[in-house]
mmCIF file of C-alpha atoms in Angstrom:
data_model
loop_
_atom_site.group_PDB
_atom_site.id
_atom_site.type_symbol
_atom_site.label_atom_id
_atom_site.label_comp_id
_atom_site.label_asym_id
_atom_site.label_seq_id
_atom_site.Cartn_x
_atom_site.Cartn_y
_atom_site.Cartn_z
ATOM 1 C CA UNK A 2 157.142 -110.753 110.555
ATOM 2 C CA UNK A 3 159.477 -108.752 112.722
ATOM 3 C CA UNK A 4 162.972 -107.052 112.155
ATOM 4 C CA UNK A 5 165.688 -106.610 115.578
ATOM 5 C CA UNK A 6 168.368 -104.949 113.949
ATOM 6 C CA UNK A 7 172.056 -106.459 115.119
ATOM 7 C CA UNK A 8 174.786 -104.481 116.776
ATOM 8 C CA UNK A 9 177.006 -102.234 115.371
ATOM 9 C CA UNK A 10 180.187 -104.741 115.060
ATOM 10 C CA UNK A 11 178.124 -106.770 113.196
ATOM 11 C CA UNK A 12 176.873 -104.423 110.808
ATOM 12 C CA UNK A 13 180.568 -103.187 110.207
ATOM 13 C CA UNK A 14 181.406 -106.984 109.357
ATOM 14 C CA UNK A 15 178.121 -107.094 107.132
ATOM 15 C CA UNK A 16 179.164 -103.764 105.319
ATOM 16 C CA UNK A 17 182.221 -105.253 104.254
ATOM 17 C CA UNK A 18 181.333 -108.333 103.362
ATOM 18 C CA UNK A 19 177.872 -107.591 101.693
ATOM 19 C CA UNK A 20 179.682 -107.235 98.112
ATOM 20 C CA UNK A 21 180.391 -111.153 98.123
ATOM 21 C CA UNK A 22 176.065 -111.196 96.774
ATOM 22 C CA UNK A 23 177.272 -108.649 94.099
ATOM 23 C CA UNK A 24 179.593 -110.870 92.064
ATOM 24 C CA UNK A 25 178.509 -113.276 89.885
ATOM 25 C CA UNK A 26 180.484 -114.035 87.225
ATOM 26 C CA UNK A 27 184.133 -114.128 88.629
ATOM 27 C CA UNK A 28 183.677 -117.681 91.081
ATOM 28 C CA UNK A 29 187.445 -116.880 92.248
ATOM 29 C CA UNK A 30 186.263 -113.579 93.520
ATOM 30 C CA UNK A 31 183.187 -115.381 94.974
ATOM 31 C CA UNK A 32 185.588 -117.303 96.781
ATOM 32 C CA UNK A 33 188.118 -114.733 98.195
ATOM 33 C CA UNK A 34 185.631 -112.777 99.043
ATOM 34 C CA UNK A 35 183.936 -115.713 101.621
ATOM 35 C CA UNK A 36 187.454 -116.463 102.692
ATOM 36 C CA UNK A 37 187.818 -112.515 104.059
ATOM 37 C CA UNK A 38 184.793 -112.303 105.267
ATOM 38 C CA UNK A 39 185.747 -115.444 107.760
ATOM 39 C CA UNK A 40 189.123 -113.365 108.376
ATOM 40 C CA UNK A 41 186.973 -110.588 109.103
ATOM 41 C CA UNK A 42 184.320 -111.921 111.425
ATOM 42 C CA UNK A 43 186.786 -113.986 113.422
ATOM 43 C CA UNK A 44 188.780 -110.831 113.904
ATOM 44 C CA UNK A 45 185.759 -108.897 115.531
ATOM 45 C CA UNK A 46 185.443 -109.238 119.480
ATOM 46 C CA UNK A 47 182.082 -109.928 119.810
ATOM 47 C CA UNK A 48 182.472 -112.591 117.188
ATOM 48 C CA UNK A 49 184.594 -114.406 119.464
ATOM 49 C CA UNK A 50 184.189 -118.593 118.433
ATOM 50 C CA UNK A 51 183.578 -120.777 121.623
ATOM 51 C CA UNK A 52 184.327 -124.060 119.126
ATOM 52 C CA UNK A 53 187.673 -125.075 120.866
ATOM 53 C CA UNK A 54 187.557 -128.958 120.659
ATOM 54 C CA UNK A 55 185.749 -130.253 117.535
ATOM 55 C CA UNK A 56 185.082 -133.838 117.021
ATOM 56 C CA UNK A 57 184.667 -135.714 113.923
ATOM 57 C CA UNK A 58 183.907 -139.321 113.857
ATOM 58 C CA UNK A 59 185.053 -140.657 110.547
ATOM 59 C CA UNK A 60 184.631 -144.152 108.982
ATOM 60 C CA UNK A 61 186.860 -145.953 107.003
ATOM 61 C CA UNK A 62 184.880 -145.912 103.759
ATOM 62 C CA UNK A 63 184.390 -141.844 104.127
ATOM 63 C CA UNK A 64 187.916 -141.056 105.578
ATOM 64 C CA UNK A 65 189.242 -139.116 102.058
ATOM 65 C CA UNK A 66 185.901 -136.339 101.930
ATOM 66 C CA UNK A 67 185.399 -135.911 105.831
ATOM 67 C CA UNK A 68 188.746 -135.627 106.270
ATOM 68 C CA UNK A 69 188.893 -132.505 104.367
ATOM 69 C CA UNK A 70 185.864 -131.193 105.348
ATOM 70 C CA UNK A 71 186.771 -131.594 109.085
ATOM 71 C CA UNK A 72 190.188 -129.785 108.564
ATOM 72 C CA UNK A 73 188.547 -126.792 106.909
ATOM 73 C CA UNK A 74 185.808 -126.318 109.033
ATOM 74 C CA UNK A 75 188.489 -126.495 112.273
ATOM 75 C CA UNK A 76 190.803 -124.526 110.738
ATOM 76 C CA UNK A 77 188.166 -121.746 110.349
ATOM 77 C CA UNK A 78 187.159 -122.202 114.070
ATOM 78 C CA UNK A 79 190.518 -122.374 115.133
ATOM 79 C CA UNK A 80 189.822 -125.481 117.121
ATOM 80 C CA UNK A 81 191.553 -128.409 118.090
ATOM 81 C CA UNK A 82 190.582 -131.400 115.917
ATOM 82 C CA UNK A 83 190.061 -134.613 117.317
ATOM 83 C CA UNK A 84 189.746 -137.672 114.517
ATOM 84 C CA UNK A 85 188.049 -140.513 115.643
ATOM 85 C CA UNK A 86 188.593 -143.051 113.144
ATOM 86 C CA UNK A 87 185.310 -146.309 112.954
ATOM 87 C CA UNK A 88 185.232 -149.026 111.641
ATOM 88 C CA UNK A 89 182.322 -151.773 111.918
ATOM 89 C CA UNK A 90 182.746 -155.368 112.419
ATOM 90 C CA UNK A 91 180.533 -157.822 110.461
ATOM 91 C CA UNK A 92 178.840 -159.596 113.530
ATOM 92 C CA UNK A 93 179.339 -163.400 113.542
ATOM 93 C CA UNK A 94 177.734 -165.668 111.616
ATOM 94 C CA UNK A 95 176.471 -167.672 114.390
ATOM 95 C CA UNK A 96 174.259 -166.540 117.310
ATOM 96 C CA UNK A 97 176.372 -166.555 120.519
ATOM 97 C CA UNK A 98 180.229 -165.497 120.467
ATOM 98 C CA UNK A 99 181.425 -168.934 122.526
ATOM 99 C CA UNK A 100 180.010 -170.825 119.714
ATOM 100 C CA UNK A 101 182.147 -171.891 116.893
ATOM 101 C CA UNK A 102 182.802 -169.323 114.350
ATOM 102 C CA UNK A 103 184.570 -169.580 110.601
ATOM 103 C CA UNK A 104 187.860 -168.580 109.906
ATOM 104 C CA UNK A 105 186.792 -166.455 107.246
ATOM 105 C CA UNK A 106 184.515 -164.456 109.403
ATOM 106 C CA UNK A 107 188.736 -164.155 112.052
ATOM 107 C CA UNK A 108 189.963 -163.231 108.263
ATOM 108 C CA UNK A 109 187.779 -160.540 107.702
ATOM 109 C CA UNK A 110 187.752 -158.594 111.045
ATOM 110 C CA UNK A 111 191.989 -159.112 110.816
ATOM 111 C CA UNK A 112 191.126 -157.318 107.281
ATOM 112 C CA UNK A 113 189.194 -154.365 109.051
ATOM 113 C CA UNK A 114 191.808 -154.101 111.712
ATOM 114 C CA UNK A 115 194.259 -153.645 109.340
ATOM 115 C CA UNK A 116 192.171 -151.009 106.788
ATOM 116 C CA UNK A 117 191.994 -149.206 110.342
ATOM 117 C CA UNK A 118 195.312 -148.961 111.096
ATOM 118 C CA UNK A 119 196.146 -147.840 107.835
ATOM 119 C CA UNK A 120 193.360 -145.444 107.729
ATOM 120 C CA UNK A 121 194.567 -144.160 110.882
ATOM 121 C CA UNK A 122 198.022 -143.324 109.120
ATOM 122 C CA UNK A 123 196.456 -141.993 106.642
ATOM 123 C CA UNK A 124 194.528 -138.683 108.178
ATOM 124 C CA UNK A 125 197.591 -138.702 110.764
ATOM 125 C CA UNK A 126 199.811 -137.836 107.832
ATOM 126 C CA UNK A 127 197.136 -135.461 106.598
ATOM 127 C CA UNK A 128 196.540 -133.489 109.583
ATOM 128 C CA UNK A 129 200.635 -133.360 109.860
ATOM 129 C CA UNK A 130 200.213 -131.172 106.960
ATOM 130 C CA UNK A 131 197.119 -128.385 108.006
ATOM 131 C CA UNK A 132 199.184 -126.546 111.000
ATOM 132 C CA UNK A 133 195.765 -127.545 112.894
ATOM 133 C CA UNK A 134 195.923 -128.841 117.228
ATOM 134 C CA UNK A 135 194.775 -132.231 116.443
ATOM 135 C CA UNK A 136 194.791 -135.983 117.749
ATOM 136 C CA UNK A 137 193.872 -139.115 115.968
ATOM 137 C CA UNK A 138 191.968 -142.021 118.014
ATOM 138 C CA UNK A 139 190.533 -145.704 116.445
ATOM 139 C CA UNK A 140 187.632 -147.215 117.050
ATOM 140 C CA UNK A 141 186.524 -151.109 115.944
ATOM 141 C CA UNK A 142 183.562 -151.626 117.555
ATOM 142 C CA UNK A 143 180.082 -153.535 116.057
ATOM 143 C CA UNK A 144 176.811 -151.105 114.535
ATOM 144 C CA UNK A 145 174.773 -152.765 118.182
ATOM 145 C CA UNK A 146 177.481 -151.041 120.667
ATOM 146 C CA UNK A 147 179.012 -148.042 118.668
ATOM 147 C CA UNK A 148 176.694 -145.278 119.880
ATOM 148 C CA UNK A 149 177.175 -146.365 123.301
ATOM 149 C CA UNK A 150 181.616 -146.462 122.361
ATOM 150 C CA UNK A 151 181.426 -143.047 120.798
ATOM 151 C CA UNK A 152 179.674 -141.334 123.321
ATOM 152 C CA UNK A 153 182.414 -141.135 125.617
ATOM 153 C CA UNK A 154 184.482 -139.427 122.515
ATOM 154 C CA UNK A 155 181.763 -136.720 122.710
ATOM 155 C CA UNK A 156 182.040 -135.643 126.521
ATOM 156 C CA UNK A 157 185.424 -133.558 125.869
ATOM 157 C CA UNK A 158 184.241 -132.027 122.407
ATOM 158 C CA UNK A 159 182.720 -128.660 121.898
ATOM 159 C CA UNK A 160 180.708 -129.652 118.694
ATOM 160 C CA UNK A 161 180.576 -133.074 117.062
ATOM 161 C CA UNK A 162 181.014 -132.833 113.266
ATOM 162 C CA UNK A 163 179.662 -135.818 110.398
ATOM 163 C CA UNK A 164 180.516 -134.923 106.998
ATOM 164 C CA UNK A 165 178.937 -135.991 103.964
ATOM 165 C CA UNK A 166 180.439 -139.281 103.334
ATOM 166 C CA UNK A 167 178.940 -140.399 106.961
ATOM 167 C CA UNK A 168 175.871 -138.228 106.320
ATOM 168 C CA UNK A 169 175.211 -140.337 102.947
ATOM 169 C CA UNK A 170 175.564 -143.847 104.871
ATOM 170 C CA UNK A 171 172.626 -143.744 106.847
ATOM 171 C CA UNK A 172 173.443 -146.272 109.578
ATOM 172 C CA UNK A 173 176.861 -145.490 109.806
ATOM 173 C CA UNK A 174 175.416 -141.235 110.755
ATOM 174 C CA UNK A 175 172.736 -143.302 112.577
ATOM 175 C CA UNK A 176 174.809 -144.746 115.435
ATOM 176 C CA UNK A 177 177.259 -141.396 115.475
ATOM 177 C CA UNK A 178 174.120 -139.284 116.219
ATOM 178 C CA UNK A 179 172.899 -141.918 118.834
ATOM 179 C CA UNK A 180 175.901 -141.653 120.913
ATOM 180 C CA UNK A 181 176.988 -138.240 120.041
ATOM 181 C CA UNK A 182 174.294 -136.377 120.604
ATOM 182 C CA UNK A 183 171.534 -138.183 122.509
ATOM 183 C CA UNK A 184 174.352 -139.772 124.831
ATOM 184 C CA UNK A 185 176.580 -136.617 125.593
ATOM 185 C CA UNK A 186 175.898 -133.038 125.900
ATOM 186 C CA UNK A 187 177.568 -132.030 122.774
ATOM 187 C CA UNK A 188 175.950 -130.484 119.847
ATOM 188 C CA UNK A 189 176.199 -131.986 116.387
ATOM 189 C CA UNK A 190 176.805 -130.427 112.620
ATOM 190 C CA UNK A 191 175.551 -132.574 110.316
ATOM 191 C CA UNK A 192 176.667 -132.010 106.813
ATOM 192 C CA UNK A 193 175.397 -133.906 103.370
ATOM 193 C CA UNK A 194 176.746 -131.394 101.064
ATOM 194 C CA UNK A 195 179.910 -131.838 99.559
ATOM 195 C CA UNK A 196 181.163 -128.401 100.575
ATOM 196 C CA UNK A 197 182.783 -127.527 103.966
ATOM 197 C CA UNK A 198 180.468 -125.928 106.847
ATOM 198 C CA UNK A 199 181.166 -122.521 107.318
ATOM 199 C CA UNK A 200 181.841 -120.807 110.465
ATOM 200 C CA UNK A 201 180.302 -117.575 108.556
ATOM 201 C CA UNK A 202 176.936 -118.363 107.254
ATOM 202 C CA UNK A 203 175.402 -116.113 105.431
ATOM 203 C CA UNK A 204 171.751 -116.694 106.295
ATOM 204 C CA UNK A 205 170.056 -119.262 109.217
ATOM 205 C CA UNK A 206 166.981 -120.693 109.897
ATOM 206 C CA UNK A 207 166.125 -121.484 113.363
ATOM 207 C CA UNK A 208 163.391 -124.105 114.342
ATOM 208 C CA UNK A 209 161.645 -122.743 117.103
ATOM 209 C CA UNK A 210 158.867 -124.402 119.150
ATOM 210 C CA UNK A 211 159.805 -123.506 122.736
ATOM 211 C CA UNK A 212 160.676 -126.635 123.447
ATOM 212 C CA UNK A 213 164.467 -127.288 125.791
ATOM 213 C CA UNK A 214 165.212 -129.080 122.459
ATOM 214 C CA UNK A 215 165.417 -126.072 120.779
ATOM 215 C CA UNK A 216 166.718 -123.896 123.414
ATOM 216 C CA UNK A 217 169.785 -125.610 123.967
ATOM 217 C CA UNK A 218 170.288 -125.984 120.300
ATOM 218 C CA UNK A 219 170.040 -122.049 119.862
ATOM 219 C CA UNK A 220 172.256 -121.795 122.868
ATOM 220 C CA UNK A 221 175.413 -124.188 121.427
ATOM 221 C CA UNK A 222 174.753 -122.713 118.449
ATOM 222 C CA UNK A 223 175.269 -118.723 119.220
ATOM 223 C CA UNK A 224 179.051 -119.258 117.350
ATOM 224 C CA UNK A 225 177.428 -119.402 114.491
ATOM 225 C CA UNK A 226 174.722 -117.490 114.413
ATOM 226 C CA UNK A 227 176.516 -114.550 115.401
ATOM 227 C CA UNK A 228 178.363 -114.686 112.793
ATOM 228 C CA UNK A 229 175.454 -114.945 110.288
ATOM 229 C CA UNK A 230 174.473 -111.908 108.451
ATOM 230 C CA UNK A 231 170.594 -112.696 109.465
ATOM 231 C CA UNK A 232 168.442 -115.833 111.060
ATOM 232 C CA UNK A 233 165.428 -116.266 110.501
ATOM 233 C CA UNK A 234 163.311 -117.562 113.698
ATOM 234 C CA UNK A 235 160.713 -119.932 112.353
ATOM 235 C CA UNK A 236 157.764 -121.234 113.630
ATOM 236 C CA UNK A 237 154.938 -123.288 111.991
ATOM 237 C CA UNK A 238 151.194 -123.004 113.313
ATOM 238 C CA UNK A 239 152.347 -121.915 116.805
ATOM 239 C CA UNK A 240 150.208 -121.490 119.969
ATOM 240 C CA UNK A 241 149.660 -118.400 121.949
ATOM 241 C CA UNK A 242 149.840 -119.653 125.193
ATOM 242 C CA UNK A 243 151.208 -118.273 128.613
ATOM 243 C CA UNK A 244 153.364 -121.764 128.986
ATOM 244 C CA UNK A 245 154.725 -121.995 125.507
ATOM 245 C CA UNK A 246 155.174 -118.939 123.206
ATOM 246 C CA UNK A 247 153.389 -116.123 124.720
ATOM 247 C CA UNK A 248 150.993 -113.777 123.298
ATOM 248 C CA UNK A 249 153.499 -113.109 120.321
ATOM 249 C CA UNK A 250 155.612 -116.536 118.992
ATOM 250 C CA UNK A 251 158.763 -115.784 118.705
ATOM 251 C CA UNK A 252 159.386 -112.560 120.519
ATOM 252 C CA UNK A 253 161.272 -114.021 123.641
ATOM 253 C CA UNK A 254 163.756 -115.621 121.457
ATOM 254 C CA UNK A 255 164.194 -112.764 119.044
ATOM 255 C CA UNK A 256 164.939 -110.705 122.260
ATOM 256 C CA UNK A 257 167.355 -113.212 123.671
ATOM 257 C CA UNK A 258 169.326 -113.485 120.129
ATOM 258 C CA UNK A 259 169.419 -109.856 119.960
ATOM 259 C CA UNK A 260 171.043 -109.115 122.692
ATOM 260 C CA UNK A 261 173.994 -111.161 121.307
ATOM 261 C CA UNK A 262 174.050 -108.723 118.531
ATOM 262 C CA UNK A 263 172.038 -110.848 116.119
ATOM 263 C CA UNK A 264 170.014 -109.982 113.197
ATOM 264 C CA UNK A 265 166.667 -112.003 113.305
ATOM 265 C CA UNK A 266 163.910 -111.860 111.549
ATOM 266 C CA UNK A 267 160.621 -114.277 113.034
ATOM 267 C CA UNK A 268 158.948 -116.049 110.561
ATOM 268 C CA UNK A 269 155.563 -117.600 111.527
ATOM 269 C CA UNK A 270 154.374 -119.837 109.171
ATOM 270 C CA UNK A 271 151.132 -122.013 108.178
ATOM 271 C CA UNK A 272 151.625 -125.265 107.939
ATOM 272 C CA UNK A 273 149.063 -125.974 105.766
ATOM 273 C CA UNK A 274 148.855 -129.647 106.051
ATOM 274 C CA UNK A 275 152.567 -130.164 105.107
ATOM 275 C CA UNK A 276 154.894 -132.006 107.341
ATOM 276 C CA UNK A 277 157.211 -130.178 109.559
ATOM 277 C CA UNK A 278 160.758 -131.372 107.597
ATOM 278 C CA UNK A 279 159.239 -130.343 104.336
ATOM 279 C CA UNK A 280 158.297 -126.770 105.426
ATOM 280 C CA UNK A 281 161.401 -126.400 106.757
ATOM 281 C CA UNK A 282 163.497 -128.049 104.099
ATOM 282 C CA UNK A 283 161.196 -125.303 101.493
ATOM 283 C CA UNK A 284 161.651 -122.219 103.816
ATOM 284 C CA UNK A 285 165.502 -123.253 103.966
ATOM 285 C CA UNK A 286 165.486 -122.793 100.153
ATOM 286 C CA UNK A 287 163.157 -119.712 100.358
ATOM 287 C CA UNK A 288 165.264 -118.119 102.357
ATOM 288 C CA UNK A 289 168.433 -118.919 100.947
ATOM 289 C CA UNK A 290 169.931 -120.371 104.252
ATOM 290 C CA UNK A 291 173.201 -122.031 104.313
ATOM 291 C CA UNK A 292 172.310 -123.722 108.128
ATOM 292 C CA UNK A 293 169.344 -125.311 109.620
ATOM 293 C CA UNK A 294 169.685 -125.360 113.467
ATOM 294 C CA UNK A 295 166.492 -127.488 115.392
ATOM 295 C CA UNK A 296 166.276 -129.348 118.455
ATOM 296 C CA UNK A 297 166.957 -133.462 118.082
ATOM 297 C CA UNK A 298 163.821 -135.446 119.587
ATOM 298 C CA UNK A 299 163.716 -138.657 120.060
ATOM 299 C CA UNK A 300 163.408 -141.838 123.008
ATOM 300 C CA UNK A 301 165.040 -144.738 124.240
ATOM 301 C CA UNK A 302 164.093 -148.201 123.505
ATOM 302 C CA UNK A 303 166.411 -151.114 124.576
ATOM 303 C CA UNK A 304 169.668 -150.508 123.469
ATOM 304 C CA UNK A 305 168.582 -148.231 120.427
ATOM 305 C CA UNK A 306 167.568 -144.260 120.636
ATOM 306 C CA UNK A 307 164.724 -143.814 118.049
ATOM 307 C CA UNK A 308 164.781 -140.739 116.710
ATOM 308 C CA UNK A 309 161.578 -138.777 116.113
ATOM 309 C CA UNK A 310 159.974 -138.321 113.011
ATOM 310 C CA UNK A 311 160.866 -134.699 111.998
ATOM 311 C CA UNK A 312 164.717 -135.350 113.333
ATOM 312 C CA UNK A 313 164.558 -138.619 111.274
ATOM 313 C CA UNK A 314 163.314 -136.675 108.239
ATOM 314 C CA UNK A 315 166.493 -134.247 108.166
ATOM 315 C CA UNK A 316 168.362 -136.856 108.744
ATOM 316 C CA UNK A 317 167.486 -139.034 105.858
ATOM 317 C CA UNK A 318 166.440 -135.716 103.091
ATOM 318 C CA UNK A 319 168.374 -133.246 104.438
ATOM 319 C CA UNK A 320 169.999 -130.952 101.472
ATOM 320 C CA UNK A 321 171.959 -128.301 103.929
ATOM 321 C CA UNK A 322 173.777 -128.559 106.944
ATOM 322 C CA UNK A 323 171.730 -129.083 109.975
ATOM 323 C CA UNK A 324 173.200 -128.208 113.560
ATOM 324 C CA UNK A 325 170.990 -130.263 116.369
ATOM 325 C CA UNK A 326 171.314 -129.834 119.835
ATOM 326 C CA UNK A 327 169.716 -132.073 122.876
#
């Protein structure tokens, strides 16, 4: 395990804001406390957050919890916050769309039409309210096609944001990752926790395995980890080689995130015949980290990415916020 210490603005923010581990019985000091340490850090130069245009694709069912979350997390980036409200059709209940179909089949997609348009009111009258940049767009499209229609929506965002009610509905997160993040260049927060993501974390663990997977993620992630008070670079059985990690794991990327000022500690660990998500998910805990950024893997088939095994894990287990790049 190696220590890089991280610059000198950062310690200043880290002195001030190291009292917020202090306090334990007073929650509402817990709380001010977080909210000026994100004053603080956003105030600091090299701090500065590249977040400008955050999108957050919202179903109908989850529209009252992402909402929220999406507002808080933008308002602590100081980003523009695009809404893009989906809702999926029921296909039809017979094979091709020129054969006949029921009229309660045309009753029900009227029905979703009209929950979208209202739902559409509803966070427009929301966001009216927050003081955030924002627009509000609709989408009705079927589970087959709506990676492939939300990928466009990703092309003019910084970050792409799911919350926890689209988090919990697998297939709905399913299709917004697909398109997202496999189909645009955009990096993706994905959050199952019922709290906001913060633009401060206090502690991050990085999956690193040298892959461009990773890199990028680290890369479209350097917001955040900045701001972190330490991240923890962590590999599991990795390979000394000249093409891969070098004769010490870890080091190059250590080097490259201290330069940014960051605090980073490399933790090599032995897998031990565990899986990959679960030594993660455990070292997450271990560690106390409130952010889990990895590299997304996966491969086209047909019209449907598959994801790969570890990124499908997170997706389906994951108990902290996870920020994937491509």
């Amino acid at each position: 395990m190696s220590l890089i210490k991280t610059s000198q603005k950062h310690e200043i923010a880290s002195r001030f804001t190291s009292c917020d581990r202090k306090v334990d019985a007073d929650q509402g000091a817990l709380e001010r406390v977080r909210q000026y340490r994100e004053m603080l850090v956003l105030r600091l130069g090299d701090q500065a957050m590249n977040f400008r245009t955050i999108l957050a694709p919202i179903g109908v069912n989850h529209l009252e919890k992402d909402l929220r979350q999406a507002i808080v997390f933008s308002e602590a980036a100081q980003a523009h916050l695009s809404i893009l409200v989906v809702a999926m059709a029921a296909p039809p209940p017979v094979g091709g769309y020129g054969e006949f179909v029921s009229a309660a089949w045309l009753e029900e997609r009227e029905g979703d039409l009209t929950k979208l348009a209202d739902a559409v009111e509803t966070a427009k009258a929301s966001l009216s309210q927050s003081g955030l940049s924002y627009d509000v767009q609709d989408l009705y499209t079927e589970y087959a096609w709506a990676g492939e229609d939300i990928a466009p929506c990703a092309l003019y965002a910084d970050l792409v944001l799911v919350g926890a009610g689209a988090a919990a509905d697998v297939q709905f997160s399913k299709r917004v990752i697909d398109g997202a993040l496999f189909q645009s260049p955009t990096a993706l927060l994905f959050n199952p926790t019922d709290r906001p993501a913060t633009m401060t974390p206090r502690s991050i663990v990085v999956a690193w395995n040298s892959r461009m997977e990773a890199a990028r993620a680290v890369q479209q992630a350097l917001p955040l980890l900045k701001a972190a008070e330490e991240v923890h670079v962590t590999m599991i059985d990795p390979t000394e080689t000249a093409s891969s990690n070098g004769e010490e794991p870890g080091a190059d990327v250590a080097a490259y995130l201290a330069r940014h000022g960051i605090s980073v500690v490399v933790d090599v660990l032995s897998g031990q015949g565990k899986g990959v998500a679960q030594m993660l998910a455990q070292h997450a805990v271990d560690v106390q980290a409130d952010l889990l950024v990895m590299g997304a893997y996966g491969h086209s088939r047909l019209r449907e990415f598959v994801f790969g095994g570890v990124t499908r894990t997170m997706l389906e287990t994951a108990k902290l916020p996870i920020f994937w790049g491509h």
